[in-house]
Coordinates of N, CA and C in Angstrom, one line a residue:
Chain A
Q1 N -3.7 -58.2 -175.0 CA -3.6 -59.2 -174.8 C -2.4 -59.9 -174.5
K2 N -1.8 -59.3 -172.7 CA -1.2 -60.0 -171.9 C -0.4 -61.7 -173.2
E3 N 0.8 -62.0 -172.6 CA 1.4 -62.6 -173.5 C 2.8 -63.5 -172.5
V4 N 2.8 -65.0 -172.0 CA 4.5 -64.6 -171.5 C 4.1 -66.3 -172.2
E5 N 5.4 -66.1 -173.1 CA 5.9 -68.2 -173.7 C 6.7 -68.7 -173.0
Q6 N 7.1 -69.7 -173.5 CA 7.6 -70.3 -173.0 C 7.5 -72.0 -173.7
N7 N 8.9 -72.4 -174.4 CA 9.1 -73.6 -175.0 C 9.2 -74.5 -173.7
S8 N 7.8 -75.0 -173.9 CA 7.1 -76.3 -172.5 C 7.6 -78.0 -172.7
G9 N 8.6 -78.0 -173.5 CA 9.7 -79.3 -173.3 C 9.3 -80.7 -174.0
P10 N 9.6 -80.8 -172.8 CA 10.7 -81.1 -171.8 C 11.3 -81.4 -172.8
L11 N 12.8 -80.2 -171.6 CA 14.0 -80.3 -172.0 C 14.8 -81.4 -170.8
S12 N 15.9 -82.2 -171.5 CA 16.6 -83.3 -170.6 C 18.3 -82.4 -170.4
V13 N 18.7 -82.4 -169.3 CA 20.1 -82.1 -169.0 C 20.3 -83.3 -168.7
P14 N 22.1 -83.6 -168.4 CA 22.5 -84.9 -168.0 C 22.6 -83.7 -166.4
E15 N 22.6 -84.7 -165.0 CA 22.7 -84.3 -163.9 C 24.1 -83.7 -163.7
G16 N 24.8 -82.3 -163.0 CA 25.8 -81.4 -163.2 C 25.7 -81.0 -163.9
A17 N 25.1 -80.4 -165.6 CA 25.1 -79.0 -165.8 C 24.3 -78.7 -165.7
I18 N 24.4 -77.4 -166.5 CA 23.9 -76.1 -166.6 C 22.2 -76.0 -167.0
A19 N 21.0 -75.8 -166.9 CA 19.9 -76.3 -167.0 C 19.4 -74.6 -167.3
S20 N 18.8 -74.4 -169.0 CA 19.1 -73.3 -168.8 C 17.5 -73.2 -169.4
L21 N 16.5 -72.2 -168.8 CA 15.1 -71.8 -169.0 C 14.6 -70.2 -169.4
N22 N 14.3 -70.6 -171.1 CA 13.9 -69.0 -171.2 C 12.2 -68.6 -171.6
C23 N 11.8 -67.3 -171.4 CA 10.9 -66.9 -171.2 C 10.7 -65.6 -172.3
T24 N 9.8 -65.5 -172.8 CA 9.5 -63.9 -173.0 C 8.0 -63.5 -173.1
Y25 N 7.5 -61.9 -173.3 CA 6.6 -61.4 -173.2 C 6.3 -60.0 -173.7
S26 N 4.7 -60.4 -173.8 CA 4.9 -59.2 -174.6 C 4.9 -58.0 -174.6
D27 N 4.0 -57.6 -173.3 CA 3.9 -56.0 -172.7 C 5.0 -55.4 -172.4
R28 N 5.7 -54.3 -173.2 CA 7.0 -53.8 -172.9 C 6.8 -53.1 -171.5
G29 N 5.8 -52.3 -171.3 CA 5.3 -52.1 -169.7 C 5.3 -52.8 -168.6
S30 N 6.1 -54.4 -168.7 CA 5.9 -55.6 -167.8 C 7.2 -54.3 -166.8
Q31 N 7.5 -54.2 -165.6 CA 8.7 -54.8 -164.7 C 9.0 -55.5 -163.5
S32 N 7.9 -56.4 -163.5 CA 8.0 -57.5 -162.9 C 8.6 -58.9 -162.5
F33 N 9.5 -59.8 -162.4 CA 9.1 -61.5 -163.4 C 9.4 -62.5 -162.3
F34 N 9.0 -63.3 -162.3 CA 9.5 -64.3 -161.3 C 8.9 -65.4 -162.0
W35 N 10.8 -66.6 -161.5 CA 10.5 -67.6 -161.9 C 10.0 -68.6 -161.1
Y36 N 8.5 -70.2 -160.7 CA 8.6 -70.6 -159.8 C 8.5 -71.4 -160.5
R37 N 8.4 -72.7 -159.7 CA 8.8 -73.9 -159.5 C 7.9 -74.8 -158.6
Q38 N 7.4 -76.1 -160.1 CA 5.9 -76.7 -159.2 C 6.5 -77.7 -159.8
Y39 N 6.6 -79.5 -159.0 CA 6.3 -80.6 -158.8 C 5.1 -81.5 -159.1
S40 N 4.9 -82.1 -159.8 CA 3.8 -83.2 -160.0 C 3.5 -82.7 -158.9
G41 N 1.7 -82.6 -159.3 CA 0.9 -82.5 -158.3 C 0.3 -81.7 -156.9
K42 N 1.4 -80.6 -157.5 CA 2.0 -80.0 -155.9 C 2.1 -77.5 -156.9
S43 N 1.7 -77.4 -155.6 CA 1.2 -75.7 -155.8 C 3.0 -75.3 -156.6
P44 N 2.4 -74.1 -157.5 CA 4.0 -73.4 -157.6 C 4.6 -73.0 -157.0
E45 N 5.7 -72.8 -157.0 CA 6.8 -72.7 -155.3 C 8.1 -71.4 -156.1
L46 N 7.7 -70.1 -155.1 CA 9.0 -69.6 -155.7 C 9.6 -69.4 -155.9
I47 N 11.4 -69.7 -156.5 CA 12.2 -69.5 -156.4 C 13.4 -68.0 -156.6
M48 N 12.4 -67.3 -157.5 CA 13.9 -66.0 -157.9 C 12.4 -64.6 -158.8
S49 N 12.7 -64.3 -157.5 CA 12.3 -62.4 -158.7 C 13.3 -61.9 -159.2
I50 N 12.9 -61.2 -160.5 CA 14.1 -60.4 -160.9 C 13.1 -58.7 -161.1
Y51 N 13.9 -57.8 -161.3 CA 13.2 -56.6 -161.8 C 13.7 -55.4 -162.2
S52 N 15.0 -56.2 -162.7 CA 16.8 -54.8 -163.3 C 16.9 -55.9 -164.3
N53 N 17.8 -55.1 -165.3 CA 17.9 -55.1 -166.2 C 19.3 -56.4 -165.7
G54 N 20.0 -57.0 -165.8 CA 21.0 -58.3 -166.0 C 21.1 -59.6 -165.4
D55 N 21.5 -59.7 -164.2 CA 21.5 -60.9 -163.7 C 21.3 -60.5 -162.0
K56 N 20.5 -62.0 -161.9 CA 20.4 -61.9 -159.9 C 21.0 -63.8 -159.8
E57 N 21.4 -63.6 -158.6 CA 22.0 -65.3 -158.3 C 21.5 -65.0 -157.3
D58 N 21.0 -66.1 -157.1 CA 20.3 -67.2 -155.5 C 21.0 -68.8 -155.4
G59 N 22.2 -68.9 -154.6 CA 22.4 -70.1 -154.8 C 22.7 -70.7 -156.9
R60 N 22.4 -71.8 -156.4 CA 22.2 -72.4 -157.9 C 21.9 -71.9 -159.1
F61 N 21.2 -71.2 -158.8 CA 20.2 -70.0 -159.2 C 20.1 -68.5 -160.0
T62 N 20.3 -68.1 -161.5 CA 20.7 -67.2 -161.7 C 19.8 -66.4 -162.5
A63 N 18.6 -65.3 -162.4 CA 18.2 -65.3 -162.9 C 18.6 -64.4 -164.1
Q64 N 18.0 -63.7 -165.8 CA 18.5 -63.0 -166.4 C 17.9 -61.8 -166.7
L65 N 17.4 -60.5 -167.0 CA 16.7 -60.3 -168.2 C 16.9 -59.3 -168.4
N66 N 16.1 -59.0 -169.7 CA 16.5 -58.4 -170.4 C 15.4 -57.5 -171.5
K67 N 15.2 -56.7 -170.5 CA 13.9 -55.9 -171.1 C 13.8 -55.1 -172.6
A68 N 14.9 -54.7 -173.1 CA 15.2 -54.3 -175.0 C 14.4 -55.3 -175.6
S69 N 14.9 -56.4 -174.9 CA 14.4 -58.0 -176.0 C 13.3 -58.5 -174.9
Q70 N 12.5 -58.3 -174.4 CA 11.6 -58.7 -173.7 C 11.7 -60.4 -173.3
Y71 N 13.2 -60.4 -172.2 CA 13.4 -61.8 -172.5 C 13.5 -61.9 -170.4
V72 N 13.2 -63.1 -170.3 CA 13.7 -63.3 -169.8 C 14.6 -64.9 -169.6
S73 N 15.4 -65.3 -168.4 CA 15.9 -66.4 -168.7 C 16.0 -66.9 -166.7
L74 N 16.6 -68.5 -166.6 CA 16.3 -69.0 -165.2 C 17.8 -70.1 -166.0
L75 N 19.1 -69.4 -165.2 CA 19.7 -70.6 -165.4 C 19.8 -72.0 -164.1
I76 N 20.1 -72.6 -163.9 CA 20.6 -73.6 -162.7 C 21.9 -74.3 -163.2
R77 N 22.8 -74.0 -162.3 CA 24.1 -74.5 -162.1 C 24.0 -75.7 -161.3
D78 N 24.7 -77.0 -161.7 CA 25.0 -78.1 -161.2 C 23.6 -79.1 -161.3
S79 N 23.2 -78.6 -162.0 CA 21.8 -79.9 -161.9 C 22.0 -81.1 -161.4
Q80 N 20.3 -80.8 -160.1 CA 20.2 -81.9 -159.5 C 19.2 -82.7 -160.4
P81 N 19.0 -84.3 -160.0 CA 17.7 -84.9 -160.4 C 16.4 -84.2 -159.5
S82 N 16.4 -83.9 -158.2 CA 15.5 -83.4 -157.6 C 14.9 -81.5 -158.4
D83 N 15.9 -81.5 -159.1 CA 15.1 -79.5 -159.8 C 14.7 -80.3 -160.5
S84 N 14.5 -81.6 -161.3 CA 13.5 -81.5 -162.6 C 11.8 -81.8 -161.9
A85 N 10.9 -80.7 -162.5 CA 10.2 -80.3 -162.5 C 9.4 -79.4 -163.1
T86 N 8.6 -78.9 -163.7 CA 7.8 -77.6 -164.6 C 8.3 -76.4 -164.2
Y87 N 8.8 -75.6 -164.6 CA 9.2 -74.1 -164.1 C 8.4 -73.2 -164.8
L88 N 7.4 -72.6 -164.1 CA 7.1 -71.3 -164.9 C 7.8 -69.6 -165.0
C89 N 6.7 -69.9 -165.2 CA 7.5 -67.8 -166.1 C 5.9 -67.1 -165.5
A90 N 6.8 -65.9 -164.4 CA 5.7 -65.9 -164.4 C 5.5 -63.6 -164.5
V91 N 5.0 -62.6 -165.1 CA 5.1 -61.4 -165.7 C 3.8 -60.9 -164.2
K92 N 4.4 -59.9 -163.3 CA 3.6 -59.2 -163.2 C 2.7 -57.7 -164.3
N93 N 1.2 -57.8 -163.9 CA 0.3 -57.4 -165.0 C 1.0 -56.1 -164.4
P94 N 1.3 -55.2 -165.3 CA 1.8 -53.2 -165.4 C 0.1 -52.4 -165.4
Y95 N 0.9 -51.1 -164.9 CA -0.3 -50.0 -165.5 C -0.9 -50.2 -163.6
S96 N -1.5 -51.0 -163.4 CA -2.6 -50.9 -161.9 C -2.2 -50.6 -161.2
G97 N -0.6 -50.1 -161.3 CA 0.0 -49.0 -159.8 C 0.3 -49.4 -158.9
G98 N -0.5 -50.3 -158.4 CA -0.7 -50.6 -157.1 C 0.2 -52.9 -156.8
G99 N 0.5 -52.6 -155.8 CA 1.1 -54.0 -155.5 C 0.3 -55.2 -155.7
A100 N -0.7 -54.9 -155.4 CA -1.8 -56.3 -155.9 C -1.7 -56.1 -156.6
D101 N -1.4 -56.6 -157.5 CA -1.8 -57.0 -158.7 C -1.2 -58.7 -159.2
G102 N -2.3 -59.2 -160.2 CA -2.2 -60.9 -160.6 C -0.9 -60.9 -161.6
L103 N -0.2 -62.1 -162.0 CA -0.1 -62.3 -162.2 C -0.2 -63.1 -163.6
T104 N 0.4 -63.0 -165.4 CA 0.2 -63.5 -166.0 C 1.1 -65.0 -166.6
F105 N 1.4 -66.0 -166.1 CA 2.0 -67.0 -166.5 C 2.7 -67.8 -168.3
G106 N 3.5 -68.3 -168.1 CA 3.0 -68.8 -169.1 C 2.9 -70.3 -168.7
K107 N 2.7 -71.4 -170.0 CA 2.5 -72.3 -169.5 C 3.6 -73.6 -169.4
G108 N 5.1 -72.9 -169.2 CA 5.8 -73.8 -168.3 C 6.6 -74.8 -169.4
T109 N 7.9 -74.7 -168.5 CA 8.7 -76.0 -169.4 C 9.1 -77.1 -168.4
H110 N 8.6 -77.8 -169.0 CA 8.7 -78.9 -167.9 C 10.5 -79.6 -168.3
L111 N 11.3 -79.9 -167.3 CA 12.4 -79.8 -167.5 C 13.1 -81.6 -166.1
I112 N 13.8 -81.9 -167.4 CA 14.0 -83.5 -167.1 C 15.9 -83.4 -166.5
I113 N 15.8 -83.6 -165.6 CA 17.4 -84.1 -164.8 C 18.1 -85.1 -164.9
Q114 N 18.9 -86.1 -166.1 CA 19.4 -87.3 -166.2 C 20.5 -87.9 -165.1
P115 N 19.4 -88.5 -164.7 CA 21.4 -88.9 -163.7 C 22.4 -89.4 -164.2
Chain B
E1 N 6.1 -75.5 -146.2 CA 5.0 -74.8 -146.2 C 5.7 -73.4 -146.3
T2 N 4.1 -72.7 -147.3 CA 4.0 -71.2 -147.7 C 4.0 -70.4 -146.4
G3 N 3.0 -70.6 -145.3 CA 2.1 -69.9 -144.9 C 0.9 -69.5 -144.7
V4 N 0.5 -70.6 -146.0 CA -0.7 -70.3 -146.3 C -1.6 -71.8 -147.3
T5 N -2.7 -71.3 -146.6 CA -3.6 -72.7 -146.4 C -4.6 -73.0 -147.1
Q6 N -4.9 -74.0 -147.2 CA -5.9 -74.3 -148.3 C -6.7 -75.2 -147.6
T7 N -8.6 -75.6 -147.6 CA -9.3 -76.1 -147.9 C -10.6 -76.1 -148.4
P8 N -11.3 -77.5 -148.9 CA -10.6 -78.5 -148.8 C -9.1 -79.0 -149.6
R9 N -8.4 -80.0 -149.5 CA -7.6 -80.4 -150.7 C -8.1 -81.3 -151.9
H10 N -9.2 -81.6 -151.8 CA -9.9 -82.2 -152.4 C -11.3 -82.2 -152.6
L11 N -12.1 -81.7 -153.7 CA -13.6 -81.7 -153.3 C -14.1 -82.4 -154.6
V12 N -15.2 -82.9 -154.7 CA -15.9 -83.4 -155.9 C -17.8 -82.8 -155.4
M13 N -17.6 -82.5 -156.7 CA -19.3 -81.7 -156.4 C -20.2 -81.9 -157.8
G14 N -21.5 -82.3 -158.1 CA -22.2 -82.3 -158.9 C -22.7 -80.9 -159.3
M15 N -23.1 -81.1 -160.3 CA -23.5 -79.8 -161.6 C -24.7 -78.8 -160.1
T16 N -25.3 -78.9 -159.3 CA -26.2 -78.8 -158.5 C -25.9 -78.2 -157.5
N17 N -24.7 -78.7 -156.9 CA -24.0 -78.3 -155.7 C -23.5 -77.0 -155.3
K18 N -24.3 -76.7 -153.9 CA -23.2 -75.0 -154.0 C -22.3 -75.8 -152.4
K19 N -20.4 -75.0 -152.8 CA -19.6 -75.5 -152.2 C -18.8 -74.1 -151.9
S20 N -18.2 -74.5 -150.8 CA -16.8 -73.0 -150.7 C -15.5 -73.2 -150.8
L21 N -14.4 -73.2 -151.1 CA -13.6 -73.2 -150.5 C -12.2 -72.5 -150.3
K22 N -11.7 -72.4 -149.0 CA -11.1 -71.3 -148.2 C -10.1 -71.2 -147.9
C23 N -8.8 -70.2 -147.9 CA -8.0 -69.9 -147.9 C -7.0 -68.8 -146.7
E24 N -6.4 -69.5 -146.2 CA -5.9 -68.5 -145.3 C -3.9 -68.4 -145.0
Q25 N -3.6 -67.4 -144.7 CA -2.4 -66.9 -145.4 C -2.2 -66.3 -143.3
H26 N -1.1 -67.1 -143.2 CA -0.5 -66.3 -141.7 C 1.2 -65.8 -141.7
L27 N 0.8 -65.0 -143.0 CA 1.8 -64.0 -143.6 C 2.0 -62.7 -143.4
G28 N 1.2 -62.5 -142.8 CA 1.1 -60.8 -142.8 C 0.8 -60.1 -143.9
H29 N -0.1 -60.5 -144.4 CA 0.1 -60.1 -146.6 C -1.0 -59.5 -146.3
N30 N -1.5 -58.8 -147.4 CA -2.3 -57.9 -147.9 C -3.3 -57.5 -148.4
A31 N -2.8 -58.4 -149.1 CA -3.5 -59.0 -150.9 C -3.5 -60.3 -150.5
M32 N -4.7 -61.1 -151.5 CA -5.0 -62.0 -151.7 C -5.4 -62.7 -153.0
Y33 N -5.0 -63.2 -153.8 CA -5.4 -64.0 -155.0 C -6.5 -65.4 -154.9
W34 N -6.8 -65.5 -156.5 CA -7.7 -66.6 -157.1 C -6.9 -67.3 -158.3
Y35 N -6.4 -68.4 -158.8 CA -6.1 -68.4 -159.9 C -6.1 -69.8 -160.0
K36 N -6.5 -70.3 -161.7 CA -7.4 -71.5 -161.4 C -6.3 -72.4 -162.5
Q37 N -5.6 -73.8 -162.6 CA -5.1 -74.3 -163.0 C -5.6 -75.5 -163.5
S38 N -6.0 -75.7 -164.8 CA -6.2 -76.8 -165.5 C -5.3 -77.5 -167.1
A39 N -5.5 -78.5 -166.9 CA -4.7 -79.4 -168.0 C -4.2 -79.1 -169.2
K40 N -3.7 -78.3 -169.0 CA -2.6 -78.1 -170.5 C -3.0 -76.3 -171.0
K41 N -3.0 -75.7 -170.0 CA -3.4 -74.3 -169.3 C -2.8 -73.9 -168.8
P42 N -1.8 -72.3 -168.8 CA -1.0 -72.0 -167.3 C -2.4 -71.5 -167.2
L43 N -1.8 -71.1 -165.9 CA -2.2 -71.1 -164.2 C -3.0 -69.1 -165.3
E44 N -4.7 -69.1 -164.4 CA -5.3 -67.8 -165.2 C -6.0 -67.5 -163.6
L45 N -6.0 -66.3 -163.2 CA -5.8 -65.6 -162.3 C -7.4 -65.3 -162.2
M46 N -8.0 -65.2 -161.3 CA -9.2 -64.8 -161.2 C -9.9 -63.7 -160.3
F47 N -9.3 -63.7 -159.4 CA -9.8 -62.2 -158.2 C -8.3 -62.3 -157.9
V48 N -8.4 -60.9 -157.6 CA -8.1 -59.7 -156.6 C -8.2 -59.4 -155.7
Y49 N -7.9 -59.3 -154.3 CA -8.6 -57.9 -153.4 C -6.8 -58.3 -152.7
S50 N -7.4 -56.8 -152.5 CA -6.4 -55.8 -151.9 C -6.8 -55.1 -151.1
L51 N -6.7 -55.7 -149.4 CA -7.1 -54.6 -148.0 C -8.6 -55.4 -148.1
E52 N -9.2 -56.2 -149.0 CA -10.0 -57.1 -147.9 C -11.4 -56.5 -149.1
E53 N -11.0 -55.4 -150.5 CA -11.7 -54.9 -151.3 C -11.5 -55.5 -152.6
R54 N -11.6 -55.6 -153.6 CA -11.5 -56.6 -154.7 C -11.4 -55.5 -155.6
V55 N -10.4 -56.0 -156.3 CA -9.8 -54.8 -157.4 C -9.4 -55.3 -158.2
E56 N -9.6 -56.7 -158.9 CA -9.9 -57.8 -160.2 C -10.5 -58.2 -160.5
N57 N -11.7 -58.2 -161.1 CA -12.1 -59.6 -161.2 C -11.8 -60.0 -162.8
N58 N -11.0 -61.3 -163.5 CA -10.4 -61.2 -164.6 C -11.8 -61.9 -165.8
S59 N -13.1 -61.8 -165.7 CA -14.0 -61.8 -166.3 C -14.6 -63.2 -165.9
V60 N -14.3 -63.6 -165.0 CA -14.8 -64.8 -164.1 C -16.1 -65.1 -163.8
P61 N -17.2 -66.2 -164.7 CA -17.9 -66.3 -164.3 C -18.9 -66.4 -162.7
S62 N -19.9 -66.1 -163.0 CA -20.5 -65.6 -161.9 C -21.2 -66.1 -161.4
R63 N -20.9 -68.4 -161.7 CA -21.2 -69.1 -160.5 C -19.6 -69.2 -159.8
F64 N -19.0 -68.7 -160.0 CA -17.8 -67.8 -159.2 C -18.0 -66.8 -158.3
S65 N -17.9 -67.0 -156.8 CA -17.9 -66.0 -156.0 C -17.5 -65.1 -154.7
P66 N -16.2 -64.3 -155.1 CA -15.3 -64.7 -153.7 C -15.9 -63.8 -152.7
E67 N -14.6 -64.5 -151.9 CA -15.5 -63.1 -150.2 C -14.1 -62.7 -149.0
C68 N -13.8 -62.0 -149.5 CA -12.6 -61.6 -148.1 C -12.9 -61.0 -147.1
P69 N -13.7 -61.7 -146.1 CA -13.8 -61.3 -144.6 C -12.7 -60.1 -144.2
N70 N -11.2 -60.2 -144.4 CA -10.0 -59.7 -143.7 C -9.3 -60.2 -144.7
S71 N -7.9 -59.7 -144.4 CA -6.6 -59.8 -144.9 C -6.7 -60.9 -144.9
S72 N -6.9 -62.1 -143.5 CA -5.7 -63.4 -143.8 C -7.1 -64.5 -144.0
H73 N -8.3 -64.5 -144.9 CA -9.1 -65.5 -145.2 C -9.4 -65.1 -146.2
L74 N -9.6 -66.2 -147.6 CA -10.7 -66.2 -148.1 C -10.8 -67.1 -148.9
F75 N -12.3 -66.3 -149.5 CA -13.3 -67.6 -149.9 C -13.4 -68.0 -151.1
L76 N -13.8 -68.6 -151.4 CA -14.4 -68.9 -153.3 C -15.7 -69.2 -153.1
H77 N -17.0 -68.9 -153.1 CA -18.1 -69.7 -153.3 C -18.6 -70.1 -154.8
L78 N -18.9 -71.3 -154.8 CA -19.8 -72.4 -156.1 C -20.6 -72.4 -156.2
H79 N -21.5 -72.2 -157.0 CA -22.8 -73.0 -157.3 C -23.2 -73.1 -158.8
T80 N -23.7 -73.9 -159.2 CA -24.4 -74.1 -160.2 C -23.1 -74.2 -161.2
L81 N -21.9 -74.9 -160.9 CA -20.4 -75.2 -162.0 C -20.6 -76.4 -162.7
Q82 N -20.2 -76.3 -164.1 CA -19.4 -77.6 -165.1 C -18.6 -78.0 -165.1
P83 N -18.7 -79.8 -165.4 CA -18.0 -80.1 -165.5 C -16.7 -79.3 -165.9
E84 N -15.9 -78.7 -166.9 CA -14.7 -77.8 -167.9 C -15.1 -77.0 -166.4
D85 N -15.3 -76.6 -164.9 CA -14.5 -76.6 -164.0 C -13.9 -77.2 -163.5
S86 N -14.0 -78.3 -163.7 CA -12.6 -78.7 -162.9 C -11.4 -78.9 -162.9
A87 N -10.7 -78.6 -162.2 CA -8.9 -77.7 -161.7 C -8.4 -78.0 -160.6
L88 N -7.5 -77.7 -160.2 CA -6.6 -76.9 -159.6 C -7.2 -75.4 -159.1
Y89 N -7.6 -75.2 -157.8 CA -7.9 -73.9 -158.0 C -7.4 -73.0 -156.8
L90 N -5.5 -72.6 -156.7 CA -4.8 -72.0 -156.3 C -5.0 -70.6 -155.4
C91 N -5.0 -70.3 -154.2 CA -4.9 -69.1 -153.5 C -3.3 -68.9 -153.4
A92 N -3.2 -67.5 -153.1 CA -2.3 -66.7 -152.4 C -2.3 -65.5 -151.9
S93 N -1.0 -65.0 -151.8 CA -0.2 -63.9 -150.8 C 0.7 -62.7 -151.1
S94 N -0.1 -61.6 -151.5 CA 1.5 -61.1 -151.5 C 1.0 -59.6 -150.6
H95 N 2.2 -59.3 -149.9 CA 2.3 -57.8 -149.6 C 2.9 -56.8 -150.9
D96 N 1.8 -55.8 -150.6 CA 1.9 -54.3 -151.3 C 2.7 -54.4 -151.3
S97 N 3.8 -53.9 -150.8 CA 5.5 -53.9 -151.0 C 6.1 -54.5 -151.9
N98 N 6.0 -55.8 -151.6 CA 7.3 -56.6 -152.4 C 5.8 -57.2 -152.9
Y99 N 5.4 -57.6 -154.9 CA 4.9 -58.5 -155.5 C 4.9 -59.6 -155.5
E100 N 6.2 -60.6 -154.6 CA 6.3 -61.7 -154.5 C 5.0 -62.7 -154.0
Q101 N 3.9 -63.2 -155.1 CA 3.8 -63.8 -154.3 C 3.7 -65.8 -153.8
Y102 N 2.7 -66.3 -152.8 CA 3.1 -67.5 -152.5 C 2.2 -67.9 -152.5
F103 N 1.8 -69.1 -153.1 CA 0.6 -70.0 -153.4 C 0.9 -71.3 -151.7
G104 N -0.8 -71.2 -152.1 CA -1.4 -72.7 -151.0 C -1.1 -73.7 -151.7
P105 N -1.3 -74.9 -151.4 CA -1.3 -76.5 -151.5 C -2.7 -76.8 -153.0
G106 N -3.5 -76.0 -152.8 CA -4.7 -75.9 -153.9 C -5.7 -76.8 -153.5
T107 N -6.6 -77.2 -154.1 CA -8.0 -77.5 -154.2 C -8.7 -78.4 -155.2
R108 N -8.2 -79.4 -155.5 CA -8.6 -80.0 -156.4 C -9.6 -80.1 -156.5
L109 N -11.0 -79.8 -157.5 CA -11.9 -79.8 -157.9 C -12.8 -80.5 -158.8
T110 N -13.5 -81.3 -158.4 CA -13.8 -82.0 -159.7 C -15.3 -81.8 -160.0
V111 N -16.2 -81.7 -160.7 CA -17.4 -81.5 -161.1 C -18.5 -82.8 -162.4
T112 N -18.8 -83.4 -161.5 CA -19.4 -84.4 -162.6 C -20.8 -84.2 -162.2

């Protein structure tokens, strides 16, 4: 049973600070990892993908991957109130060999940026 | 706007009704997916289609029947649903050279 674990929160961060979101996954064979942002009443929006160990930066967002520890994180620098949302960690299901594979999602972390 | 559209956006149906959800992608992708999102539960994969062929059925009850007539369109046919099937149904698409999936706005389904 593939599992993706996230702390459901809420995680409260003051405006301008760094928000740190964490995710662990159970299947050691997993190779592809994604972060989605979901506003209340909306669908998930892809914000980052990461495939290799280390850091990947895109604007105010940095994704970090440690396959040995089966751990993925997302850092949001200079947090803004508009960053308040639920952040979903997703892992591509491994072993099927193709690009058309479903994702296994965590339950999400509810992030609140306090003005 | 992600380039993935879904209709209808809201649907209320009785347990004896038959209805269909429609998804269309304008991204040139060749894989499409149905997911279910219920309150307090993570997104659940239902079906995967690659090049119009179903490659994964995640043990979904037969009252949900998918159809993928071409790489741009995906349907989910619904019949004799149960109240516990009420949820947000999300369509996504991707290209097999890139694993990134993009979601449509979803259909909010209520079964009465």
